[in-house]
Amino acid sequence: MSQSSKSNHKATVNNKDENFLKEFLRDFHQKIINTKDFNNFEYNLIEWIKNINKNNNEKILELMRNHEQSKFWFSSIIGYFYQFGVGCDINKNEALESYLLTVNSYEKYSNSLEENNDEFNKLNIIIGKYLLSLFYYKDIILNKRNLTSNLKRSISLKRSANPIRFRSQNQFDLNKSKDNMFKKTIGNDAKQKDSSNKKEIETEDQKEFKNWLKSAEKDNSEAQYKVGNCYYYGKGIIQDYNKAFEWYSRSANNEYLLGQNNLGFCYEHGIGTVKDYDKAFEWISKSANNGCSISQNNLGKCYYYGIGCTQDFYKAFEWYNKSANNGNARGQYSVGFCYRNGHGTIKNYKKTFKWYTKSANNGYAEGQNGLGFCYENGIGTTKDYKKAFKWYSKSANNGYALGQNNLGICYKNGIGSIKNYKKAFEWISKSANNECAEGQNSLGEWYYYGKKDYKKAFEWYFKSANNECAEGQNNLGFCYENGFGIEKDDEKAFEWYFKSANNGCALGQFNLSTCYYHEIGTTQDYKKAFDWVSKSANNECAKGQYCLGYCYHYGVGTRINIEKAINWYRKASDNGIKDADVELRNLLENFW
């Protein structure tokens, strides 16, 4: 591909740039998935790029072009930059060449890609297909009115490329059936009625926006809040976070509680303004103190995580409680969560169950998942697998990714339902593709234990681990230790076991202890081996219980203590470890 540039200077891609480019690619993909304004798509996207890149688009273009995976990850966006002159002169030929390179690159270049980076290649192809279809439709069909000849080019492209079909907000599927993207952009008679209805809805949104705007300009605080929402969601007007922030500010300064809450949200997440946790806390506090139940929950969150204030579980619980008692479903879930974990209050599983029930019945998907968990595990209530399945189903169908994973596990293991591996795989896959770390780990286990596809197992464990799932981190360490789906690497195995152990995974703690004991990826240290196997045993890991008994029996990392050895061997034996039976029998024969 020919590549022209205004500058001969070659931008170096450092780690910070690498992370930025990856996020930029993901966000670009999300913009395509979420777009509701097809006619103004390009304009909205250009404005978004300008906002995030702070008018430094030339450098971004150079970084993408100089990246070692430029052909595989960024060719689609490079084409977009050339098509609309973002950071360069407009060059439609260069744009088309980039798009064609993208859609034809998958089979040609897939063997060159690193296993863990294939995600970005797939995103690039999705983006490229969408942009190419728009290019044909708007730049060729609409401008030249040459529909017949360009349909032939579209059909030719469909036959040569490997089409991609959207399945959900952030899930993609490579397939060799019809290319729905060309149908979507070129259109057909069967969809004209739906398109007409959509235009009517958009017109109503525009009328509503104009009415709110008139009222807002007369200093109506609620209307100012509504106008802010219109700009935030792109409802009846082009999405514009800067203007959303502006109108939320006006509403907040006019003492409208939801306006104050949303202004705090903007400051917290850097929407239309620079992130400022202190100001986020200030505005959320104002709204909460004036009785807004949504803000009361959000203020509890600020105290819980230390956002703009010192972390304080007691104050977090206090504000969650106010929100919950004012009928807010999120606040009700948050109170239940605090009771479950003893954060800011004493652990009380009955109250956990009580508040999760209220939250679930008020339609909050996370509360529904929490209630399912209570029924499955007998937390604050008697175990009831059918009810667990019922509430996981509601949570999953309401889009909560962890609920989707738990529903998949129910189908897999026959919990409250007949076993159905097809549905299990579908729900676990949905969860994983919706960025649920637990779902990604479950999908990794599916490939590892079920389909025996160690490469895919490794891929999903890797995603789960990087999303901070302790079980996923342990499984990734196991892959590195044993060379499953990846080249054996003891140091990386130790690294991931260490992360898993520190995140509270009992099996990760056990595996970390074996690293210290057997000198796997680290220096041998019996004392540390003993410390970690103790944590594992106390966290109910049967293998850890057996090995802790062994440590006390033979004095590994600690003094010999036969009484404690017998105690831990018995626990391990009760949990199914046969070797513990042998050691226990030997001890009892020799000492009693």
GROMACS .gro file of C-alpha atoms in nm, residues 160-384:
model
  225
  160SER     CA    1  -1.359  -1.233  -0.240
  161ALA     CA    2  -1.374  -1.110   0.119
  162ASN     CA    3  -1.453  -1.290   0.442
  163PRO     CA    4  -1.771  -1.113   0.566
  164ILE     CA    5  -1.838  -1.018   0.923
  165ARG     CA    6  -2.181  -1.005   1.087
  166PHE     CA    7  -2.265  -0.800   1.397
  167ARG     CA    8  -2.429  -1.003   1.668
  168SER     CA    9  -2.442  -0.776   1.974
  169GLN     CA   10  -2.305  -0.451   2.107
  170ASN     CA   11  -1.948  -0.573   2.137
  171GLN     CA   12  -1.947  -0.917   1.979
  172PHE     CA   13  -1.843  -1.005   1.627
  173ASP     CA   14  -1.861  -1.326   1.426
  174LEU     CA   15  -1.655  -1.421   1.122
  175ASN     CA   16  -1.873  -1.613   0.877
  176LYS     CA   17  -1.893  -1.706   0.512
  177SER     CA   18  -2.264  -1.640   0.455
  178LYS     CA   19  -2.430  -1.324   0.323
  179ASP     CA   20  -2.261  -0.991   0.385
  180ASN     CA   21  -2.531  -0.807   0.581
  181MET     CA   22  -2.331  -0.487   0.588
  182PHE     CA   23  -2.393  -0.429   0.214
  183LYS     CA   24  -2.762  -0.501   0.259
  184LYS     CA   25  -2.775  -0.254   0.545
  185THR     CA   26  -2.611   0.033   0.361
  186ILE     CA   27  -2.749  -0.018   0.008
  187GLY     CA   28  -3.093  -0.118   0.138
  188ASN     CA   29  -3.379  -0.321  -0.008
  189ASP     CA   30  -3.753  -0.294  -0.051
  190ALA     CA   31  -3.831  -0.529   0.237
  191LYS     CA   32  -3.678  -0.287   0.487
  192GLN     CA   33  -3.825   0.039   0.352
  193LYS     CA   34  -4.120   0.033   0.591
  194ASP     CA   35  -3.898  -0.009   0.898
  195SER     CA   36  -3.675   0.270   0.769
  196SER     CA   37  -3.976   0.497   0.730
  197ASN     CA   38  -4.087   0.426   1.088
  198LYS     CA   39  -3.737   0.503   1.213
  199LYS     CA   40  -3.747   0.843   1.039
  200GLU     CA   41  -4.077   0.920   1.212
  201ILE     CA   42  -3.922   0.834   1.550
  202GLU     CA   43  -3.623   1.054   1.476
  203THR     CA   44  -3.855   1.339   1.378
  204GLU     CA   45  -4.042   1.307   1.707
  205ASP     CA   46  -3.711   1.311   1.894
  206GLN     CA   47  -3.613   1.626   1.709
  207LYS     CA   48  -3.943   1.794   1.796
  208GLU     CA   49  -3.902   1.695   2.159
  209PHE     CA   50  -3.549   1.831   2.163
  210LYS     CA   51  -3.663   2.165   2.019
  211ASN     CA   52  -3.938   2.194   2.280
  212TRP     CA   53  -3.698   2.119   2.565
  213LEU     CA   54  -3.444   2.361   2.420
  214LYS     CA   55  -3.697   2.647   2.408
  215SER     CA   56  -3.784   2.587   2.771
  216ALA     CA   57  -3.418   2.544   2.870
  217GLU     CA   58  -3.325   2.877   2.714
  218LYS     CA   59  -3.587   3.033   2.941
  219ASP     CA   60  -3.388   2.900   3.237
  220ASN     CA   61  -3.609   2.599   3.319
  221SER     CA   62  -3.373   2.373   3.518
  222GLU     CA   63  -3.550   2.047   3.433
  223ALA     CA   64  -3.550   2.136   3.064
  224GLN     CA   65  -3.178   2.215   3.086
  225TYR     CA   66  -3.123   1.867   3.230
  226LYS     CA   67  -3.332   1.712   2.949
  227VAL     CA   68  -3.138   1.902   2.683
  228GLY     CA   69  -2.818   1.772   2.843
  229ASN     CA   70  -2.955   1.419   2.813
  230CYS     CA   71  -3.043   1.476   2.446
  231TYR     CA   72  -2.686   1.582   2.371
  232TYR     CA   73  -2.542   1.300   2.583
  233TYR     CA   74  -2.742   1.025   2.409
  234GLY     CA   75  -2.766   1.191   2.066
  235LYS     CA   76  -3.146   1.195   2.088
  236GLY     CA   77  -3.301   1.439   1.841
  237ILE     CA   78  -2.965   1.608   1.794
  238ILE     CA   79  -2.608   1.510   1.708
  239GLN     CA   80  -2.434   1.360   2.011
  240ASP     CA   81  -2.210   1.619   2.172
  241TYR     CA   82  -2.058   1.555   2.516
  242ASN     CA   83  -1.929   1.911   2.545
  243LYS     CA   84  -2.279   2.051   2.506
  244ALA     CA   85  -2.420   1.783   2.736
  245PHE     CA   86  -2.175   1.900   3.001
  246GLU     CA   87  -2.270   2.264   2.936
  247TRP     CA   88  -2.641   2.202   2.986
  248TYR     CA   89  -2.593   1.979   3.288
  249SER     CA   90  -2.387   2.263   3.436
  250ARG     CA   91  -2.670   2.510   3.382
  251SER     CA   92  -2.924   2.272   3.531
  252ALA     CA   93  -2.700   2.199   3.830
  253ASN     CA   94  -2.638   2.565   3.902
  254ASN     CA   95  -3.015   2.613   3.895
  255GLU     CA   96  -3.041   2.356   4.178
  256TYR     CA   97  -3.194   2.071   3.975
  257LEU     CA   98  -3.093   1.753   4.158
  258LEU     CA   99  -3.057   1.520   3.860
  259GLY     CA  100  -2.861   1.789   3.679
  260GLN     CA  101  -2.623   1.806   3.975
  261ASN     CA  102  -2.589   1.427   3.976
  262ASN     CA  103  -2.514   1.413   3.604
  263LEU     CA  104  -2.268   1.700   3.627
  264GLY     CA  105  -2.084   1.501   3.893
  265PHE     CA  106  -2.091   1.199   3.662
  266CYS     CA  107  -1.933   1.407   3.384
  267TYR     CA  108  -1.653   1.522   3.613
  268GLU     CA  109  -1.597   1.166   3.737
  269HIS     CA  110  -1.562   1.016   3.389
  270GLY     CA  111  -1.424   1.311   3.194
  271ILE     CA  112  -1.731   1.355   2.974
  272GLY     CA  113  -1.723   1.690   2.799
  273THR     CA  114  -1.463   1.812   3.044
  274VAL     CA  115  -1.139   1.711   3.214
  275LYS     CA  116  -1.171   1.446   3.486
  276ASP     CA  117  -1.195   1.609   3.828
  277TYR     CA  118  -1.282   1.376   4.115
  278ASP     CA  119  -1.302   1.660   4.366
  279LYS     CA  120  -1.568   1.838   4.162
  280ALA     CA  121  -1.746   1.508   4.097
  281PHE     CA  122  -1.768   1.450   4.471
  282GLU     CA  123  -1.880   1.810   4.529
  283TRP     CA  124  -2.174   1.796   4.287
  284ILE     CA  125  -2.284   1.445   4.379
  285SER     CA  126  -2.275   1.549   4.745
  286LYS     CA  127  -2.499   1.851   4.676
  287SER     CA  128  -2.754   1.637   4.500
  288ALA     CA  129  -2.741   1.361   4.763
  289ASN     CA  130  -2.779   1.601   5.054
  290ASN     CA  131  -3.086   1.745   4.884
  291GLY     CA  132  -3.252   1.404   4.873
  292CYS     CA  133  -3.179   1.254   4.528
  293SER     CA  134  -3.174   0.876   4.578
  294ILE     CA  135  -2.960   0.820   4.267
  295SER     CA  136  -2.697   1.062   4.398
  296GLN     CA  137  -2.712   0.909   4.743
  297ASN     CA  138  -2.608   0.575   4.595
  298ASN     CA  139  -2.339   0.750   4.388
  299LEU     CA  140  -2.210   0.933   4.694
  300GLY     CA  141  -2.189   0.597   4.870
  301LYS     CA  142  -1.983   0.475   4.575
  302CYS     CA  143  -1.751   0.776   4.612
  303TYR     CA  144  -1.686   0.689   4.976
  304TYR     CA  145  -1.657   0.318   4.898
  305TYR     CA  146  -1.385   0.365   4.634
  306GLY     CA  147  -1.235   0.692   4.759
  307ILE     CA  148  -1.345   0.903   4.460
  308GLY     CA  149  -1.274   1.267   4.547
  309CYS     CA  150  -1.263   1.180   4.917
  310THR     CA  151  -1.094   0.949   5.166
  311GLN     CA  152  -1.218   0.591   5.141
  312ASP     CA  153  -1.467   0.526   5.420
  313PHE     CA  154  -1.681   0.210   5.420
  314TYR     CA  155  -1.893   0.335   5.709
  315LYS     CA  156  -1.994   0.652   5.526
  316ALA     CA  157  -2.042   0.449   5.209
  317PHE     CA  158  -2.284   0.221   5.390
  318GLU     CA  159  -2.462   0.520   5.543
  319TRP     CA  160  -2.532   0.675   5.202
  320TYR     CA  161  -2.616   0.344   5.037
  321ASN     CA  162  -2.868   0.293   5.316
  322LYS     CA  163  -3.029   0.634   5.253
  323SER     CA  164  -3.056   0.559   4.884
  324ALA     CA  165  -3.202   0.213   4.950
  325ASN     CA  166  -3.462   0.343   5.193
  326ASN     CA  167  -3.562   0.601   4.933
  327GLY     CA  168  -3.647   0.318   4.694
  328ASN     CA  169  -3.341   0.321   4.466
  329ALA     CA  170  -3.278  -0.030   4.330
  330ARG     CA  171  -2.902   0.024   4.293
  331GLY     CA  172  -2.882   0.153   4.648
  332GLN     CA  173  -3.071  -0.154   4.767
  333TYR     CA  174  -2.823  -0.380   4.593
  334SER     CA  175  -2.531  -0.182   4.740
  335VAL     CA  176  -2.667  -0.221   5.094
  336GLY     CA  177  -2.705  -0.595   5.039
  337PHE     CA  178  -2.349  -0.612   4.910
  338CYS     CA  179  -2.220  -0.435   5.222
  339TYR     CA  180  -2.407  -0.675   5.449
  340ARG     CA  181  -2.270  -0.972   5.255
  341ASN     CA  182  -1.907  -0.858   5.283
  342GLY     CA  183  -1.918  -0.677   5.616
  343HIS     CA  184  -1.818  -0.343   5.464
  344GLY     CA  185  -1.919  -0.054   5.688
  345THR     CA  186  -2.141  -0.283   5.890
  346ILE     CA  187  -2.148  -0.631   6.046
  347LYS     CA  188  -2.194  -0.925   5.808
  348ASN     CA  189  -2.558  -1.023   5.799
  349TYR     CA  190  -2.665  -1.271   5.531
  350LYS     CA  191  -3.035  -1.243   5.611
  351LYS     CA  192  -3.019  -0.870   5.546
  352THR     CA  193  -2.815  -0.939   5.233
  353PHE     CA  194  -3.098  -1.158   5.108
  354LYS     CA  195  -3.360  -0.901   5.210
  355TRP     CA  196  -3.201  -0.614   5.019
  356TYR     CA  197  -3.107  -0.820   4.715
  357THR     CA  198  -3.472  -0.928   4.699
  358LYS     CA  199  -3.591  -0.567   4.701
  359SER     CA  200  -3.339  -0.467   4.437
  360ALA     CA  201  -3.425  -0.765   4.218
  361ASN     CA  202  -3.798  -0.703   4.240
  362ASN     CA  203  -3.734  -0.344   4.138
  363GLY     CA  204  -3.579  -0.468   3.814
  364TYR     CA  205  -3.209  -0.411   3.883
  365ALA     CA  206  -3.014  -0.676   3.689
  366GLU     CA  207  -2.720  -0.687   3.930
  367GLY     CA  208  -2.960  -0.733   4.220
  368GLN     CA  209  -3.130  -1.016   4.031
  369ASN     CA  210  -2.795  -1.188   3.987
  370GLY     CA  211  -2.718  -1.135   4.356
  371LEU     CA  212  -3.051  -1.289   4.454
  372GLY     CA  213  -2.982  -1.587   4.229
  373PHE     CA  214  -2.648  -1.629   4.405
  374CYS     CA  215  -2.823  -1.628   4.744
  375TYR     CA  216  -3.064  -1.901   4.636
  376GLU     CA  217  -2.787  -2.109   4.479
  377ASN     CA  218  -2.560  -2.096   4.783
  378GLY     CA  219  -2.811  -2.066   5.067
  379ILE     CA  220  -2.705  -1.714   5.169
  380GLY     CA  221  -2.966  -1.575   5.407
  381THR     CA  222  -3.221  -1.826   5.282
  382THR     CA  223  -3.256  -2.197   5.211
  383LYS     CA  224  -3.097  -2.327   4.892
  384ASP     CA  225  -3.339  -2.332   4.602
   0.00000   0.00000   0.00000
